[in-house]
Short mmCIF file of C-alpha atoms in Angstrom, two decimals:
data_model
loop_
_atom_site.label_atom_id
_atom_site.label_comp_id
_atom_site.label_asym_id
_atom_site.label_seq_id
_atom_site.Cartn_x
_atom_site.Cartn_y
_atom_site.Cartn_z
CA UNK A 166 18.61 9.84 14.94
CA UNK A 167 21.05 6.81 14.17
CA UNK A 168 23.37 6.86 11.71
CA UNK A 169 21.36 4.31 9.91
CA UNK A 170 18.43 6.32 10.26
CA UNK A 171 20.06 9.26 8.10
CA UNK A 172 20.88 6.77 5.36
CA UNK A 173 16.76 6.14 5.29
CA UNK A 174 16.26 9.61 5.39
CA UNK A 175 18.29 10.45 2.04
CA UNK A 176 16.74 7.57 0.01
CA UNK A 177 13.49 9.73 1.44
CA UNK A 178 14.63 13.09 0.02
CA UNK A 179 15.67 11.43 -3.31
CA UNK A 180 12.62 10.19 -3.70
CA UNK A 181 10.82 13.52 -2.91
CA UNK A 182 12.98 15.06 -5.11
CA UNK A 183 11.43 13.23 -7.97
CA UNK A 184 8.02 14.35 -7.38
CA UNK A 185 6.13 17.59 -7.78
CA UNK A 186 5.95 20.09 -5.06
CA UNK A 187 3.52 19.40 -2.16
CA UNK A 188 3.13 15.81 -3.47
CA UNK A 189 1.80 12.90 -1.15
CA UNK A 190 3.49 9.45 -0.87
CA UNK A 191 1.71 6.87 1.23
CA UNK A 192 3.07 3.13 1.60
CA UNK A 193 2.43 0.45 3.87
CA UNK A 194 4.68 -2.96 5.17
CA UNK A 195 3.66 -6.34 4.77
CA UNK A 196 0.58 -7.48 6.71
CA UNK A 197 1.50 -10.28 9.43
CA UNK A 198 0.15 -13.88 7.51
CA UNK A 199 -1.35 -16.43 9.07
CA UNK A 200 -0.17 -19.88 8.69
CA UNK A 201 -2.62 -22.06 10.31
CA UNK A 202 -4.61 -21.86 13.66
CA UNK A 203 -3.25 -19.29 16.16
CA UNK A 204 0.11 -19.80 14.29
CA UNK A 205 1.88 -16.70 11.97
CA UNK A 206 4.68 -17.32 9.68
CA UNK A 207 7.85 -15.40 10.80
CA UNK A 208 7.19 -11.34 10.23
CA UNK A 209 9.01 -10.18 7.06
CA UNK A 210 8.48 -6.60 6.24
CA UNK A 211 8.05 -5.40 2.89
CA UNK A 212 11.24 -4.36 1.24
CA UNK A 213 10.57 -1.20 -0.45
CA UNK A 214 8.68 0.26 3.11
CA UNK A 215 12.68 -1.01 4.59
CA UNK A 216 14.31 0.66 1.66
CA UNK A 217 12.75 3.99 2.96
CA UNK A 218 12.58 3.75 7.06
CA UNK A 219 14.58 0.79 8.08
CA UNK A 220 11.62 -0.23 9.99
CA UNK A 221 11.34 -3.31 11.22
CA UNK A 222 7.45 -3.60 12.77
CA UNK A 223 4.45 -4.93 10.81
CA UNK A 224 1.14 -2.50 11.06
CA UNK A 225 3.02 0.34 10.15
CA UNK A 226 2.80 2.84 7.21
CA UNK A 227 4.97 5.77 5.73
CA UNK A 228 3.84 9.24 4.03
CA UNK A 229 5.76 11.64 2.60
CA UNK A 230 4.85 15.13 1.70
CA UNK A 231 7.08 16.56 -0.96
CA UNK A 232 8.24 20.90 0.07
CA UNK A 233 5.92 23.25 -1.55
CA UNK A 234 7.00 27.40 -1.42
CA UNK A 235 8.09 27.52 1.82
CA UNK A 236 6.49 24.52 3.73
CA UNK A 237 9.84 22.13 3.95
CA UNK A 238 9.17 18.37 2.96
CA UNK A 239 7.90 15.79 5.83
CA UNK A 240 8.10 12.14 6.79
CA UNK A 241 5.57 10.61 9.02
CA UNK A 242 5.67 7.17 10.12
CA UNK A 243 2.14 5.66 11.68
CA UNK A 244 2.85 2.64 13.71
CA UNK A 245 2.01 0.13 16.64
CA UNK A 246 1.22 2.26 20.13
CA UNK A 247 3.20 0.77 23.38
CA UNK A 248 1.51 -1.73 24.97
CA UNK A 249 3.29 -3.31 27.83
CA UNK A 250 0.57 -6.51 27.70
CA UNK A 251 1.32 -7.26 24.12
CA UNK A 252 5.44 -6.60 24.76
CA UNK A 253 5.56 -9.34 27.56
CA UNK A 254 3.50 -12.17 24.58
CA UNK A 255 5.00 -10.66 21.39
CA UNK A 256 8.22 -8.52 22.25
CA UNK A 257 9.09 -5.11 22.09
CA UNK A 258 7.38 -2.14 20.10
CA UNK A 259 8.87 1.03 19.18
CA UNK A 260 6.21 3.23 19.81
CA UNK A 261 5.64 6.72 17.83
CA UNK A 262 8.14 8.10 20.11
CA UNK A 263 10.50 6.27 20.33
CA UNK A 264 10.35 5.53 16.78
CA UNK A 265 10.57 9.09 15.59
CA UNK A 266 13.54 9.77 17.06
CA UNK A 267 15.41 6.42 16.06
CA UNK A 268 14.19 6.34 12.28
CA UNK A 269 14.58 9.78 12.02
CA UNK A 270 11.17 10.67 10.83
CA UNK A 271 9.73 14.28 11.36
CA UNK A 272 6.36 12.72 13.13
CA UNK A 273 5.21 9.81 14.20
CA UNK A 274 1.53 8.63 15.12
CA UNK A 275 -0.52 5.55 16.31
CA UNK A 276 -1.47 3.64 13.50
CA UNK A 277 -5.29 3.71 14.71
CA UNK A 278 -4.99 8.04 13.44
CA UNK A 279 -4.05 7.24 9.52
CA UNK A 280 -7.58 7.38 8.42
CA UNK A 281 -7.45 11.16 10.37
CA UNK A 282 -4.07 12.33 9.53
CA UNK A 283 -4.46 11.28 6.10
CA UNK A 284 -7.38 13.19 5.42
CA UNK A 285 -5.45 16.64 6.72
CA UNK A 286 -1.95 15.50 4.65
CA UNK A 287 -3.96 15.04 1.21
CA UNK A 288 -5.92 18.32 1.59
CA UNK A 289 -5.06 20.52 -1.51
CA UNK A 290 -2.47 18.33 -2.66
CA UNK A 291 -1.21 18.00 -6.32
CA UNK A 292 -1.04 14.45 -6.48
CA UNK A 293 -1.28 11.35 -3.88
CA UNK A 294 1.29 8.32 -4.85
CA UNK A 295 0.86 4.80 -4.00
CA UNK A 296 1.33 1.01 -4.78
CA UNK A 297 -1.75 0.98 -7.48
CA UNK A 298 -3.43 -2.10 -7.59
CA UNK A 299 -1.15 -3.87 -5.46
CA UNK A 300 -2.08 -3.38 -1.92
CA UNK A 301 -5.23 -5.11 -0.57
CA UNK A 302 -7.59 -3.03 1.36
CA UNK A 303 -6.06 0.01 -0.40
CA UNK A 304 -9.17 1.51 -2.33
CA UNK A 305 -10.96 1.04 1.04
CA UNK A 306 -8.30 3.53 2.60
CA UNK A 307 -8.32 5.91 -0.60
CA UNK A 308 -12.61 5.99 -0.15
CA UNK A 309 -12.20 7.12 3.34
CA UNK A 310 -9.13 9.39 2.87
CA UNK A 311 -10.73 11.22 -0.20
CA UNK A 312 -14.46 11.22 1.60
CA UNK A 313 -12.69 13.26 4.78
CA UNK A 314 -11.37 15.75 2.22
CA UNK A 315 -14.23 16.33 0.33
CA UNK A 316 -15.85 16.61 3.57
CA UNK A 317 -14.08 20.30 3.72
CA UNK A 318 -15.13 20.95 0.06
CA UNK A 319 -17.48 24.29 1.26
CA UNK A 320 -14.36 25.93 2.55
CA UNK A 321 -12.40 25.37 -0.79
CA UNK A 322 -10.22 22.74 0.25
CA UNK A 323 -9.93 19.71 -2.79
CA UNK A 324 -8.80 16.00 -2.71
CA UNK A 325 -5.84 15.71 -4.85
CA UNK A 326 -6.69 15.29 -9.01
CA UNK A 327 -3.94 12.93 -9.78
CA UNK A 328 -3.56 9.33 -8.30
CA UNK A 329 -0.09 7.78 -9.54
CA UNK A 330 1.35 4.55 -9.28
CA UNK A 331 4.44 4.76 -6.67
CA UNK A 332 6.23 1.29 -7.86
CA UNK A 333 8.45 2.74 -10.59
CA UNK A 334 9.81 5.41 -9.09
CA UNK A 335 11.02 3.17 -5.87
CA UNK A 336 11.95 0.13 -8.06
CA UNK A 337 14.47 2.13 -10.30
CA UNK A 338 15.85 3.48 -6.81
CA UNK A 339 16.62 -0.04 -5.74
CA UNK A 340 18.41 -1.30 -8.73
CA UNK A 341 22.08 0.78 -8.11
CA UNK A 342 23.16 -0.63 -4.63
CA UNK A 343 25.06 1.54 -2.71
CA UNK A 344 28.78 0.48 -0.78
CA UNK A 345 26.86 -0.36 2.33
CA UNK A 346 24.32 -2.55 0.68
CA UNK A 347 27.37 -4.20 -1.32
CA UNK A 348 29.02 -5.28 1.97
CA UNK A 349 25.79 -6.86 3.26
CA UNK A 350 25.29 -8.51 0.02
CA UNK A 351 28.79 -9.66 0.04
CA UNK A 352 28.35 -11.02 3.63
CA UNK A 353 25.27 -13.04 3.11
CA UNK A 354 27.36 -14.42 0.02
CA UNK A 355 29.92 -15.43 1.83
CA UNK A 356 27.38 -17.16 4.59
CA UNK A 357 25.39 -18.96 1.74
CA UNK A 358 28.66 -20.34 0.39
CA UNK A 359 29.84 -21.90 3.39
CA UNK A 360 26.35 -23.11 3.70
CA UNK A 361 27.18 -24.92 -0.06
CA UNK A 362 30.11 -25.91 0.74
CA UNK A 363 29.02 -27.74 3.74
CA UNK A 364 26.27 -29.60 2.66
CA UNK A 365 28.61 -30.51 -0.36
CA UNK A 366 30.90 -32.17 2.91
CA UNK A 367 27.55 -33.83 3.99
CA UNK A 368 26.77 -35.48 0.69
CA UNK A 369 27.09 -39.19 -0.01
CA UNK A 370 25.03 -41.46 -1.64
CA UNK A 371 22.05 -42.41 0.21
CA UNK A 372 21.95 -39.24 1.89
CA UNK A 373 18.41 -37.92 1.36
CA UNK A 374 17.74 -34.66 0.04
CA UNK A 375 16.08 -32.87 3.28
CA UNK A 376 19.31 -33.74 4.97
CA UNK A 377 21.48 -31.69 2.90
CA UNK A 378 18.83 -29.04 3.23
CA UNK A 379 19.20 -28.69 6.57
CA UNK A 380 22.68 -28.40 6.78
CA UNK A 381 21.60 -25.33 4.61
CA UNK A 382 19.76 -24.29 7.08
CA UNK A 383 22.00 -24.74 9.55
CA UNK A 384 24.79 -22.49 8.23
CA UNK A 385 22.32 -19.94 7.67
CA UNK A 386 21.03 -19.52 10.77
CA UNK A 387 24.28 -20.14 12.57
CA UNK A 388 25.76 -17.68 10.98
CA UNK A 389 23.38 -14.64 11.67
CA UNK A 390 21.25 -14.89 8.71
CA UNK A 391 17.59 -14.41 9.42
CA UNK A 392 16.09 -16.30 6.68
CA UNK A 393 16.54 -18.21 3.77
CA UNK A 394 15.92 -15.89 0.80
CA UNK A 395 13.72 -18.30 -0.84
CA UNK A 396 12.59 -22.37 -0.30
CA UNK A 397 16.01 -23.94 -1.18
CA UNK A 398 16.03 -26.31 -4.05
CA UNK A 399 17.86 -29.42 -3.51
CA UNK A 400 17.37 -31.77 -6.17
CA UNK A 401 18.66 -34.66 -6.99
CA UNK A 402 18.73 -37.42 -10.10
CA UNK A 403 16.07 -36.45 -12.30
CA UNK A 404 14.44 -33.62 -10.01
CA UNK A 405 17.90 -31.49 -11.25
CA UNK A 406 15.47 -31.34 -14.32
CA UNK A 407 12.40 -29.74 -12.54
CA UNK A 408 13.44 -26.03 -12.61
CA UNK A 409 11.59 -25.05 -9.05
CA UNK A 410 11.38 -28.45 -7.29
CA UNK A 411 11.49 -28.43 -3.99
CA UNK A 412 9.86 -31.30 -2.06
CA UNK A 413 13.79 -32.42 -0.94
CA UNK A 414 12.11 -35.43 -0.14
CA UNK A 415 13.68 -38.22 -2.26
CA UNK A 416 16.79 -40.66 -1.19
CA UNK A 417 20.14 -39.80 -3.43
CA UNK A 418 21.46 -42.86 -5.11
CA UNK A 419 25.17 -43.73 -6.31
CA UNK A 420 25.75 -41.66 -9.47
CA UNK A 421 23.29 -39.06 -9.14
CA UNK A 422 24.04 -35.39 -9.66
CA UNK A 423 22.59 -32.89 -6.95
CA UNK A 424 21.61 -29.30 -7.76
CA UNK A 425 21.47 -26.92 -5.06
CA UNK A 426 19.66 -23.68 -5.43
CA UNK A 427 20.10 -22.10 -1.90
CA UNK A 428 20.86 -18.22 -0.79
CA UNK A 429 20.34 -16.39 3.00
CA UNK A 430 19.10 -13.28 3.53
CA UNK A 431 20.79 -10.95 6.00
CA UNK A 432 19.95 -7.50 7.06
CA UNK A 433 16.87 -7.53 4.40
CA UNK A 434 19.34 -8.25 1.58
CA UNK A 435 19.15 -12.31 -0.51
CA UNK A 436 22.10 -14.19 -1.69
CA UNK A 437 21.26 -16.54 -4.85
CA UNK A 438 24.25 -19.60 -5.50
CA UNK A 439 23.34 -22.87 -7.55
CA UNK A 440 26.12 -25.56 -7.49
CA UNK A 441 25.60 -28.89 -9.35
CA UNK A 442 27.76 -32.08 -7.77
CA UNK A 443 27.95 -35.42 -7.97
CA UNK A 444 26.62 -37.41 -4.88
CA UNK A 445 29.42 -39.63 -4.65
CA UNK A 446 32.11 -36.97 -4.99
CA UNK A 447 33.20 -37.91 -8.27
CA UNK A 448 31.76 -36.78 -11.71
CA UNK A 449 31.08 -39.45 -14.54
CA UNK A 450 32.19 -38.50 -17.95
CA UNK A 451 28.87 -37.56 -19.71
CA UNK A 452 28.19 -35.44 -16.30
CA UNK A 453 31.77 -33.62 -16.35
CA UNK A 454 30.97 -33.00 -20.34
CA UNK A 455 27.90 -31.07 -19.83
CA UNK A 456 29.33 -29.25 -16.70
CA UNK A 457 32.33 -27.88 -18.35
CA UNK A 458 29.96 -26.46 -21.49
CA UNK A 459 27.76 -24.70 -18.59
CA UNK A 460 31.18 -23.41 -16.50
CA UNK A 461 32.24 -22.39 -19.91
CA UNK A 462 29.00 -20.59 -20.78
CA UNK A 463 29.17 -18.51 -17.16
CA UNK A 464 32.32 -17.69 -18.26
CA UNK A 465 31.46 -16.28 -21.22
CA UNK A 466 28.26 -14.02 -19.37
CA UNK A 467 30.78 -13.07 -17.03
CA UNK A 468 32.85 -11.42 -19.80
CA UNK A 469 29.90 -9.52 -21.57
CA UNK A 470 29.04 -7.71 -17.91
CA UNK A 471 30.61 -4.46 -18.48
CA UNK A 472 28.82 -0.89 -17.52
CA UNK A 473 27.62 0.33 -20.65
CA UNK A 474 26.58 -3.17 -22.22
CA UNK A 475 22.77 -4.36 -21.90
CA UNK A 476 21.25 -6.79 -19.67
CA UNK A 477 20.48 -9.11 -21.85
CA UNK A 478 24.08 -9.33 -23.51
CA UNK A 479 25.16 -11.85 -20.60
CA UNK A 480 22.27 -14.09 -21.58
CA UNK A 481 23.15 -13.94 -25.29
CA UNK A 482 27.07 -14.90 -24.67
CA UNK A 483 26.12 -17.55 -22.88
CA UNK A 484 23.57 -19.01 -25.04
CA UNK A 485 26.04 -19.16 -27.77
CA UNK A 486 28.20 -21.69 -25.59
CA UNK A 487 25.52 -23.19 -24.47
CA UNK A 488 23.86 -24.17 -28.07
CA UNK A 489 27.39 -24.72 -29.62
CA UNK A 490 27.67 -27.38 -27.03
CA UNK A 491 24.30 -28.93 -27.47
CA UNK A 492 25.42 -29.37 -30.91
CA UNK A 493 28.80 -30.87 -30.10
CA UNK A 494 27.54 -33.66 -27.70
CA UNK A 495 24.66 -34.37 -29.80
CA UNK A 496 21.60 -33.01 -27.67
CA UNK A 497 20.92 -31.42 -30.99
CA UNK A 498 21.01 -32.87 -34.08
CA UNK A 499 23.03 -31.03 -36.89
CA UNK A 500 20.71 -32.60 -39.72
CA UNK A 501 17.79 -31.24 -38.31
CA UNK A 502 18.68 -28.10 -36.12
CA UNK A 503 21.18 -26.90 -38.62
CA UNK A 504 24.22 -24.45 -37.17
CA UNK A 505 24.66 -22.63 -34.46
CA UNK A 506 22.98 -19.34 -35.86
CA UNK A 507 19.99 -21.75 -36.85
CA UNK A 508 19.54 -22.85 -33.50
CA UNK A 509 19.88 -19.46 -31.67
CA UNK A 510 17.51 -17.91 -33.88
CA UNK A 511 15.19 -20.71 -33.98
CA UNK A 512 15.49 -21.28 -30.39
CA UNK A 513 15.89 -25.01 -30.58
CA UNK A 514 18.56 -24.50 -27.45
CA UNK A 515 15.42 -23.91 -25.25
CA UNK A 516 14.54 -27.58 -25.20
CA UNK A 517 17.95 -27.83 -22.62
CA UNK A 518 17.84 -24.10 -21.70
CA UNK A 519 15.12 -22.40 -20.96
CA UNK A 520 15.18 -19.73 -18.39
CA UNK A 521 17.49 -16.31 -18.62
CA UNK A 522 20.59 -15.90 -17.31
CA UNK A 523 19.98 -13.55 -15.04
CA UNK A 524 17.76 -11.44 -12.61
CA UNK A 525 18.19 -8.42 -10.46
CA UNK A 526 19.26 -9.21 -7.28
CA UNK A 527 18.72 -7.25 -4.06
CA UNK A 528 16.27 -6.79 -1.08
CA UNK A 529 14.07 -9.59 -3.00
CA UNK A 530 15.83 -12.14 -4.81
CA UNK A 531 14.12 -11.31 -7.94
CA UNK A 532 14.70 -7.44 -7.09
CA UNK A 533 12.80 -4.92 -8.40
CA UNK A 534 13.70 -2.92 -11.41
CA UNK A 535 13.29 -2.69 -15.58
CA UNK A 536 15.17 -5.07 -17.84
CA UNK A 537 14.34 -2.75 -20.51
CA UNK A 538 13.86 0.80 -21.79
CA UNK A 539 10.33 0.95 -21.87
CA UNK A 540 9.93 4.60 -22.80
CA UNK A 541 11.66 3.87 -25.78
CA UNK A 542 9.26 2.36 -29.06
CA UNK A 543 11.37 -0.84 -29.31
CA UNK A 544 12.29 -1.44 -25.74
CA UNK A 545 15.67 -2.30 -25.78
CA UNK A 546 17.37 -4.31 -23.12
CA UNK A 547 18.71 -1.71 -20.65
CA UNK A 548 22.82 -0.89 -20.00
CA UNK A 549 24.44 -1.78 -17.10
CA UNK A 550 25.53 0.48 -14.78
CA UNK A 551 28.01 0.13 -12.00
CA UNK A 552 26.37 -0.91 -8.51
CA UNK A 553 23.95 -3.35 -10.44
CA UNK A 554 23.42 -6.36 -9.02
CA UNK A 555 22.51 -9.46 -10.64
CA UNK A 556 22.82 -12.94 -11.12
CA UNK A 557 24.58 -15.33 -13.39
CA UNK A 558 23.34 -18.68 -13.99
CA UNK A 559 23.27 -20.78 -17.38
CA UNK A 560 22.51 -24.19 -17.18
CA UNK A 561 21.62 -27.65 -19.03
CA UNK A 562 18.72 -29.97 -18.53
CA UNK A 563 18.34 -33.27 -20.35
CA UNK A 564 15.20 -35.33 -19.75
CA UNK A 565 14.58 -38.42 -21.54
CA UNK A 566 13.52 -37.92 -25.19
CA UNK A 567 13.67 -39.71 -28.15
CA UNK A 568 16.95 -38.87 -30.11
CA UNK A 569 18.46 -37.48 -26.96
CA UNK A 570 21.76 -39.22 -25.99
CA UNK A 571 20.66 -41.79 -23.43
CA UNK A 572 23.86 -40.85 -21.77
CA UNK A 573 22.81 -37.59 -20.42
CA UNK A 574 19.29 -38.31 -19.34
CA UNK A 575 18.61 -36.78 -16.18
CA UNK A 576 21.41 -34.71 -16.25
CA UNK A 577 20.31 -31.01 -14.72
CA UNK A 578 22.94 -28.78 -13.94
CA UNK A 579 22.95 -25.14 -13.15
CA UNK A 580 26.00 -22.78 -11.71
CA UNK A 581 24.64 -19.60 -10.23
CA UNK A 582 26.93 -16.79 -8.60
CA UNK A 583 25.86 -12.92 -7.88
CA UNK A 584 27.92 -10.08 -9.45
CA UNK A 585 28.28 -6.85 -8.49
CA UNK A 586 28.99 -4.52 -12.13
CA UNK A 587 31.63 -2.79 -11.64
CA UNK A 588 34.32 -0.85 -13.80
CA UNK A 589 36.20 -3.52 -15.77
CA UNK A 590 35.03 -7.32 -14.88
CA UNK A 591 32.23 -7.89 -12.18
CA UNK A 592 32.71 -8.20 -8.80
CA UNK A 593 31.74 -11.51 -8.09
CA UNK A 594 30.05 -11.54 -4.51
CA UNK A 595 29.74 -15.26 -3.97
CA UNK A 596 33.04 -17.36 -5.37
CA UNK A 597 33.76 -18.94 -2.30
CA UNK A 598 31.89 -21.70 -3.27
CA UNK A 599 34.12 -24.42 -5.82
CA UNK A 600 32.74 -24.47 -9.06
CA UNK A 601 35.11 -26.26 -11.18
CA UNK A 602 34.95 -30.08 -11.39
CA UNK A 603 38.33 -30.47 -9.85
CA UNK A 604 37.66 -28.06 -7.27
CA UNK A 605 34.20 -29.89 -5.96
CA UNK A 606 35.83 -33.41 -6.14
CA UNK A 607 38.73 -31.93 -4.29
CA UNK A 608 36.36 -30.17 -1.37
CA UNK A 609 34.05 -33.15 -1.19
CA UNK A 610 36.91 -35.97 -0.53
CA UNK A 611 37.81 -33.41 2.44
CA UNK A 612 34.34 -35.34 3.64
CA UNK A 613 32.41 -33.71 6.82
#
């Protein structure tokens, strides 16, 4: 077993320790997906499956059996068989024998044997943990497996009496990142930061959004990242006020701001950075005014990210700064919106800031894990702990509207970084991209 295989084995052991003796876990990876005709999308594994196995191939599944009495726990991998002809066309397949040795499982079988082996594994098990109501086709599989067990009912063998959801258990394991995960995410952040710097240097009035997107994608792949973590947002002018804009086909104009929200995926881990900059290299006075408010809001959010503070404390801190800025600039009229506390209580700020400040980040860009303590009656925001990774991304988006000062129309600004919760101040993984007005203008003056 490789050293990496030992890491995944430890994760599997941690999961099994949470289960009752003899319980069974079933988890399949993601299917391949057809793009059109006979062309597939690039394959990307299921995150939780990869978290527990490190196995990258499609048509694979993991089965775990918790220890019971004198029977040790078991990890069983199902995967494609070796196939010389298909490997000529599609590339290497590990096959069961090599997979068992390399990935540290106790046994490995061809995926075609899954039904047969599951009927054996489930016999007499107290519970089956799987992803309920998530995996297409699982209902049919369960019926076949349980029918296979029930066919032996006259011998006293019974099917598991309990079917339980695996998702919350694995999701919570993934919330806190170990040192290896943090190192990968730091490198992903550095690659993404270089891509943002490249796009800033390439910007000029008249450039198309897709040209800046191309700079990002080039830097991602050139630096070893396998994919963008999500479809890049390159939003200029009024498009910067569309939160999930991704057409990326407008030609920029002199005086536009460009909002780029883009990050790479490296070895299964995402980065997520947003920067906003003037395409001509110089902020106008209204742009700079709103930009500095957003930057101050991010700084306030950073101060609220401490072990023991709640997840939502960063959002509350950012909102307070943003709301005050909206009052100071006249985006919100004091005569109608009231005081700062009124603006926050009535959520009047959502006219210009309508999303949360943070989300978990990890193998998925919107990573797994609860944001609230759901086992408490009032479901409070959960406390932060060292090793959690989250984004910090306040913004202001000003669409033309009656009563809104015209100098701010079509200005959309978001500033986003990725941070690890640490003792004291959070560790910023993406701080290699300029974000003060002076630093952005200085970098853009360097050109490409």
